[in-house]
Coordinates of C-alpha atoms in Angstrom, one line a residue:
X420 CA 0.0 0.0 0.0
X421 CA 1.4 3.2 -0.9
X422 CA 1.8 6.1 1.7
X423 CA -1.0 9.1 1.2
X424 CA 1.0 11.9 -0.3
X425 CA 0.7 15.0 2.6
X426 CA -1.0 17.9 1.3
X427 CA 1.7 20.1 2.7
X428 CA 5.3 20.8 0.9
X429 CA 7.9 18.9 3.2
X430 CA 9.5 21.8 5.2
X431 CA 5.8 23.0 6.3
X432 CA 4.6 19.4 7.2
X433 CA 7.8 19.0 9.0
X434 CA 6.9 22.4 11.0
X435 CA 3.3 21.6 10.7
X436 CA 4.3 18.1 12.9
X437 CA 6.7 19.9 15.2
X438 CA 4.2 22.4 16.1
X439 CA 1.8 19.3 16.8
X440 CA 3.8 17.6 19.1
X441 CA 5.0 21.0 20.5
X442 CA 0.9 21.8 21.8
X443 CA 0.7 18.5 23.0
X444 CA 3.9 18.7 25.5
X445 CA 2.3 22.4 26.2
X446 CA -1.6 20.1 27.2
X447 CA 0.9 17.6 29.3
X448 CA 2.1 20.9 31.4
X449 CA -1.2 22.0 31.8
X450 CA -2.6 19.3 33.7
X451 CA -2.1 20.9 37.1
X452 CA -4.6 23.6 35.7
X453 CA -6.9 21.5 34.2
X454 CA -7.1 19.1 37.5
X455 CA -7.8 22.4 39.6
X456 CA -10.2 23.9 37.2
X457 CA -8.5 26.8 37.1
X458 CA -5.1 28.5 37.1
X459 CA -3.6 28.1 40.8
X460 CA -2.9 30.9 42.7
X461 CA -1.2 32.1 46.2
X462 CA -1.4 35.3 47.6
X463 CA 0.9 37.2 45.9
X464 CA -0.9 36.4 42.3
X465 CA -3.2 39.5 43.5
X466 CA -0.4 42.0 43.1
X467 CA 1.0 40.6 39.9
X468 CA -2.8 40.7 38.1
X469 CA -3.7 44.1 39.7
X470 CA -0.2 45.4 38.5
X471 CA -1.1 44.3 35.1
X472 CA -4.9 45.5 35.3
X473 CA -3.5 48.8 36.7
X474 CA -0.5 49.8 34.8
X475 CA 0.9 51.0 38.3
X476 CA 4.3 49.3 39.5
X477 CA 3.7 47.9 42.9
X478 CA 6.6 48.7 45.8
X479 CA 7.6 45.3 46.7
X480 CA 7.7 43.1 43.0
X481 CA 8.6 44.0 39.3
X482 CA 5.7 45.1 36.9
X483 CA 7.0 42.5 34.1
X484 CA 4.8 39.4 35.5
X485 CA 1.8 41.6 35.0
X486 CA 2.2 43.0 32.0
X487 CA 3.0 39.3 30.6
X488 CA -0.4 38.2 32.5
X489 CA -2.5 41.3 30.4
X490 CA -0.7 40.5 27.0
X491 CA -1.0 36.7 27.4
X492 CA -5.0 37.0 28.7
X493 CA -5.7 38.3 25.3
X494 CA -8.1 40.3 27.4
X495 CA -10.5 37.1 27.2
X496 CA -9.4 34.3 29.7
X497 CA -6.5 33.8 32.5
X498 CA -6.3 30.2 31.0
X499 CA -4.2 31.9 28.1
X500 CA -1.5 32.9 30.6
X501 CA -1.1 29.4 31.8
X502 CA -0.7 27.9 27.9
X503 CA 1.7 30.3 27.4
X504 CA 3.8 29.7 30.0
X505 CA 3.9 25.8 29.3
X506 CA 4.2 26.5 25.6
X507 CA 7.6 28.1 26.5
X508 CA 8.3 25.9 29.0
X509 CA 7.6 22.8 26.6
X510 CA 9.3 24.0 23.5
X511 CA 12.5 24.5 26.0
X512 CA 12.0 20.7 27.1
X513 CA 11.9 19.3 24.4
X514 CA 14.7 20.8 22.7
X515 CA 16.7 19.5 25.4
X516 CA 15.6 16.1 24.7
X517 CA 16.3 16.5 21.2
X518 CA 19.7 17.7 22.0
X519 CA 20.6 15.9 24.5
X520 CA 19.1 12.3 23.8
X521 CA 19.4 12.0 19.9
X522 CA 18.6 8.3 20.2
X523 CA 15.1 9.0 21.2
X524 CA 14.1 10.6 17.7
X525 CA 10.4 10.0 17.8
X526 CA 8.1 12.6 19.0
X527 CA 5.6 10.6 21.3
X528 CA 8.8 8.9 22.7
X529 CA 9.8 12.1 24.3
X530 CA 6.4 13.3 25.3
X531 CA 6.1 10.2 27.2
X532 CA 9.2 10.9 28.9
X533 CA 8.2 14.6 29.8
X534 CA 4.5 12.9 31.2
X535 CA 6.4 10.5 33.4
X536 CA 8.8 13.2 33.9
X537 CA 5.9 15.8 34.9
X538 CA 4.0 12.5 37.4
X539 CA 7.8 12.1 38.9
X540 CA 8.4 15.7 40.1
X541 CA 4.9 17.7 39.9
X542 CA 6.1 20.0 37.3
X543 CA 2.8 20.8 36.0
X544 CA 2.2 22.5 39.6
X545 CA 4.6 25.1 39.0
X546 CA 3.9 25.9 35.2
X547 CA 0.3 26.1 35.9
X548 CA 0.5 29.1 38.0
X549 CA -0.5 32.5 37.8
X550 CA 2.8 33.4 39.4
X551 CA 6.1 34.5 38.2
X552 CA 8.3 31.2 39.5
X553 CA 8.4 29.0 36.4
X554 CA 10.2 32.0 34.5
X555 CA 13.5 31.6 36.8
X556 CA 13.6 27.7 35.1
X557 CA 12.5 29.0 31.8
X558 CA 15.6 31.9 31.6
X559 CA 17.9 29.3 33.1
X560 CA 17.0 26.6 30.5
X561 CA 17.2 29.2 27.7
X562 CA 20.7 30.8 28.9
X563 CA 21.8 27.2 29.4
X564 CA 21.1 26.3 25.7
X565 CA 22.9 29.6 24.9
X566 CA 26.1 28.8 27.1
X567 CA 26.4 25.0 26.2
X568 CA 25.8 25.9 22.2
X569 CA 23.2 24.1 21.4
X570 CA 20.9 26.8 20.2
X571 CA 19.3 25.8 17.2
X572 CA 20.4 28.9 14.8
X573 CA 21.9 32.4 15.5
X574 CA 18.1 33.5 15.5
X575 CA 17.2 31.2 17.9
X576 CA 20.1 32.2 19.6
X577 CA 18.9 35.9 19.7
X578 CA 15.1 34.7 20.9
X579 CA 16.6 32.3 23.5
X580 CA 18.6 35.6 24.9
X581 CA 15.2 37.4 24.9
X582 CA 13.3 35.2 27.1
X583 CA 16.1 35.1 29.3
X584 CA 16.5 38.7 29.4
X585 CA 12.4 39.0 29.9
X586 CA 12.5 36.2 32.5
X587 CA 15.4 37.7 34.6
X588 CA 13.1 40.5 34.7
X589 CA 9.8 38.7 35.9
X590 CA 11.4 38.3 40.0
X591 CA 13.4 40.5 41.7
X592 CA 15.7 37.5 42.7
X593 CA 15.9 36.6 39.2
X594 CA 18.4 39.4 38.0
X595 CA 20.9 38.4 40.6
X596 CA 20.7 34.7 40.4
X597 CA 21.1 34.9 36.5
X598 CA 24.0 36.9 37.0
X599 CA 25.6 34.7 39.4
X600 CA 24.9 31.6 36.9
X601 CA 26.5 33.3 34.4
X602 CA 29.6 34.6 36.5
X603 CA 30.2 31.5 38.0
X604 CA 29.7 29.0 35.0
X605 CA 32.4 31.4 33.1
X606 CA 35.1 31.2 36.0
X607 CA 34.4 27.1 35.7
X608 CA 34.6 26.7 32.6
X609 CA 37.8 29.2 32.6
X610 CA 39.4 27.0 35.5
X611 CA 38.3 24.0 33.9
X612 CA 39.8 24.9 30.8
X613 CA 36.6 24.4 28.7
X614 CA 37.2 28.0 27.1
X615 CA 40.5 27.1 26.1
X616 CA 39.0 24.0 24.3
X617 CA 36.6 25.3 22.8
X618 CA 34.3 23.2 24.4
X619 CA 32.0 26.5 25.9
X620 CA 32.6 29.1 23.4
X621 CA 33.3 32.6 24.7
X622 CA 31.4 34.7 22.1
X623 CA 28.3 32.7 23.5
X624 CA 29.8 33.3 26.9
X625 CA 29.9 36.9 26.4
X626 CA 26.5 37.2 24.9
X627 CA 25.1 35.7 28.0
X628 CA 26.5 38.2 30.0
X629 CA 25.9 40.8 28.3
X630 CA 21.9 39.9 28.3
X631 CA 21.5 39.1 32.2
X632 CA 23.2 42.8 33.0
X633 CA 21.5 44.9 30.6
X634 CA 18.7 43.6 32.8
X635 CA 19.9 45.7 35.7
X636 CA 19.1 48.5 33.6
X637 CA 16.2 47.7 32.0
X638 CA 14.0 46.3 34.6
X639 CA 14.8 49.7 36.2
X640 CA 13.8 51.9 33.2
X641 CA 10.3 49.7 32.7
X642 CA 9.6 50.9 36.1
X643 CA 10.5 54.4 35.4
X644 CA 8.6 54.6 32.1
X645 CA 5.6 53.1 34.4
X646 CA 5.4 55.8 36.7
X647 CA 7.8 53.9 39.6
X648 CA 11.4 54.7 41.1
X649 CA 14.1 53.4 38.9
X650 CA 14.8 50.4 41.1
X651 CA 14.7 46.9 40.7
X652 CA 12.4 46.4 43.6
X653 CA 11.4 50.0 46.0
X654 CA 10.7 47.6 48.6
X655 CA 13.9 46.0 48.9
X656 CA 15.5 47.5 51.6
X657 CA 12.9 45.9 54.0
X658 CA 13.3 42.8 52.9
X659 CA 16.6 42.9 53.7
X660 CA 16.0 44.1 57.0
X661 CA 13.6 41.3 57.4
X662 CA 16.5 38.7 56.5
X663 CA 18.8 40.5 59.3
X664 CA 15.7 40.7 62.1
X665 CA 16.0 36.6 61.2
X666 CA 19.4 36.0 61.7
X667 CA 19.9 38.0 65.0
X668 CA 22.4 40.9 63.0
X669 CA 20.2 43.4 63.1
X670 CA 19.4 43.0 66.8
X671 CA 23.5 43.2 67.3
X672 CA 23.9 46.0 65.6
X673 CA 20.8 48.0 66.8
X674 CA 22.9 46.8 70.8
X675 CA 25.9 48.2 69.6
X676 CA 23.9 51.5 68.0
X677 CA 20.9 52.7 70.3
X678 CA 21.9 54.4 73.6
X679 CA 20.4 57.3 75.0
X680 CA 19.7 59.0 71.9
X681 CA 17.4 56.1 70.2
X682 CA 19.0 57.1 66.8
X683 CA 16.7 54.6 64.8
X684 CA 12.8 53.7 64.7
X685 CA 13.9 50.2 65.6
X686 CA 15.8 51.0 68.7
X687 CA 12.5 50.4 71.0
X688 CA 11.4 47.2 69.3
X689 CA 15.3 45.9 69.6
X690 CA 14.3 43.5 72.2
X691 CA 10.7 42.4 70.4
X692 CA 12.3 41.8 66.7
X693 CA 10.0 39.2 65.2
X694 CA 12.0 35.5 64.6
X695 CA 11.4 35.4 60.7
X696 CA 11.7 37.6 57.7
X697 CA 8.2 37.1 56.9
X698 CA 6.8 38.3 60.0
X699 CA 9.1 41.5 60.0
X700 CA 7.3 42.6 57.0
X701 CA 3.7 41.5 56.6
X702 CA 2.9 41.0 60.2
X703 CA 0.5 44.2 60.9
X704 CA 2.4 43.6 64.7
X705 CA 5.7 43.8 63.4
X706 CA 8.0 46.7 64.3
X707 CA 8.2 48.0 60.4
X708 CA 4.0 48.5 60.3
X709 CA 3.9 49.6 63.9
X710 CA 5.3 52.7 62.7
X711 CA 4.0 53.2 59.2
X712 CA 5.3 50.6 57.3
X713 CA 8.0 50.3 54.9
X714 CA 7.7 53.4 52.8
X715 CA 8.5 55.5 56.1
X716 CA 11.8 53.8 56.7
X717 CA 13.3 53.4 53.5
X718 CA 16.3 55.9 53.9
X719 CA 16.9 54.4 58.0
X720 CA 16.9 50.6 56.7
X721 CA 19.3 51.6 53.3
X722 CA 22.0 53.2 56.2
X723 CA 21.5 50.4 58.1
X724 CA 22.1 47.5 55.6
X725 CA 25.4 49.8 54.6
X726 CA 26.7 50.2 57.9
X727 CA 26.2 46.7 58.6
X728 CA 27.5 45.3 55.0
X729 CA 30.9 47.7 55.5
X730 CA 31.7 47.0 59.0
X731 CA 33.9 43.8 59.6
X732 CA 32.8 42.9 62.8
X733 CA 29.6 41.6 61.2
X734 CA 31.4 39.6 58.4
X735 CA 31.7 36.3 60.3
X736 CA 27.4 36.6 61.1
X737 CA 26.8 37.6 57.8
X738 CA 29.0 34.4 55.9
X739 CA 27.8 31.9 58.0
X740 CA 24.0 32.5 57.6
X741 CA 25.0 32.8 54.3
X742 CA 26.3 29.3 54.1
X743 CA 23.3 28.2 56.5
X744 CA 20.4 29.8 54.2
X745 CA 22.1 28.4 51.3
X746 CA 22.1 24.7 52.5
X747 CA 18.9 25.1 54.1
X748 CA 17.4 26.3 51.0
X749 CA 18.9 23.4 49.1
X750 CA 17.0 20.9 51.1
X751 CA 13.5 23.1 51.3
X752 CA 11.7 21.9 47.5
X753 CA 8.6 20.4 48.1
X754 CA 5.6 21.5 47.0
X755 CA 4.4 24.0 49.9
X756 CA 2.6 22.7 53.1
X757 CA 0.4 20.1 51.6
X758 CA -1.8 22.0 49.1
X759 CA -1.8 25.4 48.3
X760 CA -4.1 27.7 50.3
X761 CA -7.7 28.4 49.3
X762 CA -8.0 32.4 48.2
X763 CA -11.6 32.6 48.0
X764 CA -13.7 36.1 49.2
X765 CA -11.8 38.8 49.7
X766 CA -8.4 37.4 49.5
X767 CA -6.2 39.3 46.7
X768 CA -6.2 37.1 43.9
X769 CA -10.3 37.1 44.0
X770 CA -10.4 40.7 44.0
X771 CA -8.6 40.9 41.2
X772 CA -10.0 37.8 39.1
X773 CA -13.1 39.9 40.2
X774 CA -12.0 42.8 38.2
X775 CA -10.5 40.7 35.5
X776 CA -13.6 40.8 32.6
X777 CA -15.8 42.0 35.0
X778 CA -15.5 38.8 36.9
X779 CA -15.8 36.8 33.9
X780 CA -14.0 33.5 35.7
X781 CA -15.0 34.3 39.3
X782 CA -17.3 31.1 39.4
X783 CA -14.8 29.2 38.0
X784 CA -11.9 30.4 40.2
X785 CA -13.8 29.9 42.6
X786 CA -15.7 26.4 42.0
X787 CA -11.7 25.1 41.7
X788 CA -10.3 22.3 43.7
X789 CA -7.8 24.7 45.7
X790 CA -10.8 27.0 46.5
X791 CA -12.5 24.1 47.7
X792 CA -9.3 22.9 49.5
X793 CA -9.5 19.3 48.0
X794 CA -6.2 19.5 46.5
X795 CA -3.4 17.1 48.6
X796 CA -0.1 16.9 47.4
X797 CA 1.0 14.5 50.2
X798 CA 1.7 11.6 47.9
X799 CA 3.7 14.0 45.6
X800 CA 5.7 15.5 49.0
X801 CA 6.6 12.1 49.6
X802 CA 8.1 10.6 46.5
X803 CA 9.6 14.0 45.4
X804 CA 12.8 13.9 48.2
X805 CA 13.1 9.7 46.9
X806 CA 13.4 11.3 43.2
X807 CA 15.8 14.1 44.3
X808 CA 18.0 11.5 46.2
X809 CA 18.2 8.7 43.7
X810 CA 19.0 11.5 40.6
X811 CA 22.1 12.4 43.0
X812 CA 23.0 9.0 44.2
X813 CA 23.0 7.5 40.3
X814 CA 24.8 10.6 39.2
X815 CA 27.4 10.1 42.0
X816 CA 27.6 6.4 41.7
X817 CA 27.7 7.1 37.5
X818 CA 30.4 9.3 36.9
X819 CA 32.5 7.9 39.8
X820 CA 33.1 4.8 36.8
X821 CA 35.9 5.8 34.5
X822 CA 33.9 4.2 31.5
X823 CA 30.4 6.2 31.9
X824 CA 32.5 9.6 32.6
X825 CA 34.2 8.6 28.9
X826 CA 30.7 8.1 27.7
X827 CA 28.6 10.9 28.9
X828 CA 31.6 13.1 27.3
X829 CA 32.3 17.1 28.4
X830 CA 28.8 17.7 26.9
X831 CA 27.1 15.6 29.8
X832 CA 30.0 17.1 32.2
X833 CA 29.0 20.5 31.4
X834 CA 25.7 20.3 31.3
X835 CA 25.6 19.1 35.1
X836 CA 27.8 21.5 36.3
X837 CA 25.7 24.2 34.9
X838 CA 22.3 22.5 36.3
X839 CA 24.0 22.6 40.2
X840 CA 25.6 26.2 39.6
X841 CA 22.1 27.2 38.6
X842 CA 20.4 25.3 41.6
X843 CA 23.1 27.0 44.4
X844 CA 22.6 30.2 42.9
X845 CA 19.3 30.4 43.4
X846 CA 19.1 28.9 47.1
X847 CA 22.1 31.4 47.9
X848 CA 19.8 35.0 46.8
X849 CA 16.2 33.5 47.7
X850 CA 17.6 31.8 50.8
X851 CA 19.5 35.3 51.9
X852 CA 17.9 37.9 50.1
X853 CA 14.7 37.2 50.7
X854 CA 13.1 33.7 52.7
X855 CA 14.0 30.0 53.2
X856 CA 10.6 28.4 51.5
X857 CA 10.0 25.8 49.8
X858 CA 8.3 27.2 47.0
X859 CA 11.4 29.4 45.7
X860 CA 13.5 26.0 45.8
X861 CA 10.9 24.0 44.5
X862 CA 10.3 26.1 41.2
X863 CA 13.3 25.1 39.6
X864 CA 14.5 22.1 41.4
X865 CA 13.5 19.7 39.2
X866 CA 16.0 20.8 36.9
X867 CA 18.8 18.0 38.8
X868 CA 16.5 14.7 38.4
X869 CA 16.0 16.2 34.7
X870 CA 19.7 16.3 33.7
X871 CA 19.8 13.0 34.9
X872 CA 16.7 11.6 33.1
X873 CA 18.3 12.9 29.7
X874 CA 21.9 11.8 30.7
X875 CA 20.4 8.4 32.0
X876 CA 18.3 7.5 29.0
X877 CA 20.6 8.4 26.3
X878 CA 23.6 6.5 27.7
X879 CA 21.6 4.0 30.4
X880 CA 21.0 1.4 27.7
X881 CA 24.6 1.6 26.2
X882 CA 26.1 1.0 30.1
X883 CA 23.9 -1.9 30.9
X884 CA 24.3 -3.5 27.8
X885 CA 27.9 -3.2 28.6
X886 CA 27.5 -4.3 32.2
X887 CA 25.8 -7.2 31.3
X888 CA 27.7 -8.8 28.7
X889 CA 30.8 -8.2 31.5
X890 CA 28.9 -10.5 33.5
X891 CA 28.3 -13.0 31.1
X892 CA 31.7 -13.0 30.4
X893 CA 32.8 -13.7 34.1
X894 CA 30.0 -16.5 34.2
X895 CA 31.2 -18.7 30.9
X896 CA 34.9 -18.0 31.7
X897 CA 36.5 -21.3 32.0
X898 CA 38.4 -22.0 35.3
X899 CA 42.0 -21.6 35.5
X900 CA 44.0 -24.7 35.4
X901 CA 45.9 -25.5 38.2
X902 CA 49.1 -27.3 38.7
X903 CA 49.1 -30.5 40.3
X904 CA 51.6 -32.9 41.8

């Protein structure tokens, strides 16, 4: 039987088919949304949705989420935002697994390993939220292709460096962290003498760079052109002031800095500081909104965090919370407490879901599983630290073997090394800038158990095959002869 000619010239029926398989790794991301019935949401999705309903550029986040949320909506539905977001987050996956696992060449092959990939590490959870977070994995996964090469063509080079320059830009943590990936990969791959091989190529290098700081000046200038302070975040400075209430600095240097003359607003609460960052800046109790909130204080917390960050005596505090927050931070990446928190009447997101379409999708945000509380991610919780901890040990075990170091090549090498530089820099800013939560670990994560899942089923078969017939080998191995008398 012959084949039915296709209607299409090759080259479209090839896009035509790659676009295909492309929505239906975008409808596997979605699941957490279409489970819930809606987008998910926390409490901070209000701000982002007003910010974007509102044009105005709130104190304590960028504007960027926002806008993306009221260009993605279509002005029609907040399920757009959620496609989109798994649209770029699946076209990123699977170029991976193209690039990375060229024995796996047909389509469905690899969707089936980003499903079972999704079930393993509740991915879908993260993309499916109206929130910000999955943009930190999405600019890492793009700047990664960037640095390792593997972009498909110098214009997809140029649109990978875009999404990372408009994901650094969707968190305030984001801007630093990608910075930090990129400064540290470079000095690696310098030590390491990858540069010198060619193996990372420093034009590409250099490009990356260049993208993640012109960030530092353009998130700033959005905010300006919206009306706001040309600042990454306006808020920032009591954040940081939270993060210092937390780790007992700021209560030793407020004892070393209020006498008689009370110099600071703080110097009366000294002995009341709340324990956590959190509480120093939303609790109505705290110190901050006792008297008048954060907008009052701004110039007394910015000569604070200067006089603490230049005098010496505090260096030793401030390193080893450092090191704490970052290791702590490593090992916080489940998915919340359980289930995320119902936001149903008068909570933030509702209000602004309300104004959204005049209310448009209020009955179904709130007819959803979360606003019903009937989501349980339990089970999830549970297997997620087993899948952390067997992608590390088969890693370690792995590429302790001479033989599957020779195999997975400088490719594999480099690829891990950028997947745990990406991972530490972003529990060192969230975990010190900011709080030690689960959900700023958990966004991006999943990024270890995936390098292994490529690494392992592109070189997995090869190394057992190998294994085994070493075994078979020892087992039909005839016995030494021995002398006798």
């Amino acid at each position: 039987m012959q084949d039915t000619p296709s209607l299409l010239p090759p080259a479209r029926a090839g896009r035509f088919h790659s676009l295909l398989w492309l929505l239906l790794g975008s409808l596997v991301l979605l699941y957490g949304g279409l489970y819930n019935g809606f987008p998910l949401v926390t409490y901070d999705t209000g701000t982002y949705l007003g910010s974007g309903l509102s044009g105005i550029v709130p104190d304590d986040r960028p504007i960027t989420y926002g806008l993306f949320t009221r260009l993605t909506s279509l002005n029609f539905s907040l399920w757009f935002v959620i496609f989109f977001q798994c649209l770029l987050l699946a076209g990123l996956l699977l170029r991976y697994l193209e690039v990375y696992v060229p024995r796996v060449r047909h389509p469905a092959t690899r969707l089936a390993l980003l499903l079972a990939f999704m079930w393993a590490t509740g991915l879908s959870w993260i993309s499916c939220e109206l929130m910000p977070d999955i943009f930190t994995a999405i600019g890492l996964l793009a700047l990664g292709l960037v640095l390792l090469g593997r972009a498909p063509s110098a214009p997809g080079r140029v649109g990978l460096l875009l999404l990372t320059l408009v994901s650094a830009m969707m968190h305030s943590s984001n801007v630093l962290t990608f910075s930090l990936v990129v400064g540290g990969f470079g000095s690696l791959a310098w030590a390491r003498g990858w540069l010198r091989r060619g193996w990372v190529r420093p034009a590409y290098w250099r490009q990356s760079l260049a993208t993640v700081l012109a960030a530092w000046l353009v998130l700033p200038a959005l905010h300006a052109a919206f009306g706001g302070d040309f600042a990454i975040s306006r808020a920032a400075p009591a954040f940081l002031m939270g993060r210092l209430s937390e780790t007992g600095i700021l209560e030793k240097f407020l004892d070393h800095n209020c006498g008689d003359k009370q110099a600071y607003s703080l110097c009366a609460y000294r002995d009341s500081l709340p324990n956590t960052a959190s509480a120093f800046v939303w609790s109505p109790k705290s110190p901050m909104n006792l008297t008048g909130g954060w907008n009052a204080h701004l110039d007394e917390y910015r000569g604070i965090i200067k006089q603490v960050l230049t005098t010496p005596r505090y260096y030793p505090y401030l390193a080893s919370e450092a090191v704490q927050a970052t290791f702590r931070q490593l090992t916080h990446a489940l998915h919340g407490a359980g289930a995320p928190p119902a936001c149903g009447v008068d909570t933030p997101p509702w209000s602004q879901v309300r104004l959204f379409r005049n209310g448009y999708e209020l009955k179904e945000y709130m007819a959803s599983m979360q606003n019903q509380s009937l989501l349980d991610f339990t089970a999830l919780n549970e297997r997620l630290p087993w899948v952390y901890l067997l992608s590390i040990v088969a890693l370690l075990v792995g590429l302790a073997q001479p033989g599957i170091r020779r195999r997975v090549g400088p490719a594999g090498a480099m690829l891990l090394v950028l997947v745990g530089v990406m991972l530490v820099a972003n529990a060192f800013v969230t975990g010190n800038l900011a709080n030690v939560l689960d959900r700023l670990q958990v966004r991006m994560a999943w990024l270890l158990p995936f390098a292994a899942l490529l690494l392992a089923v592109q070189h997995g078969p090869a190394v057992l095959a190998a294994g085994l017939r070493r075994l078979l080998a020892q087992a039909y191995e005839p016995p030494k002869e021995t002398d006798s008398d």
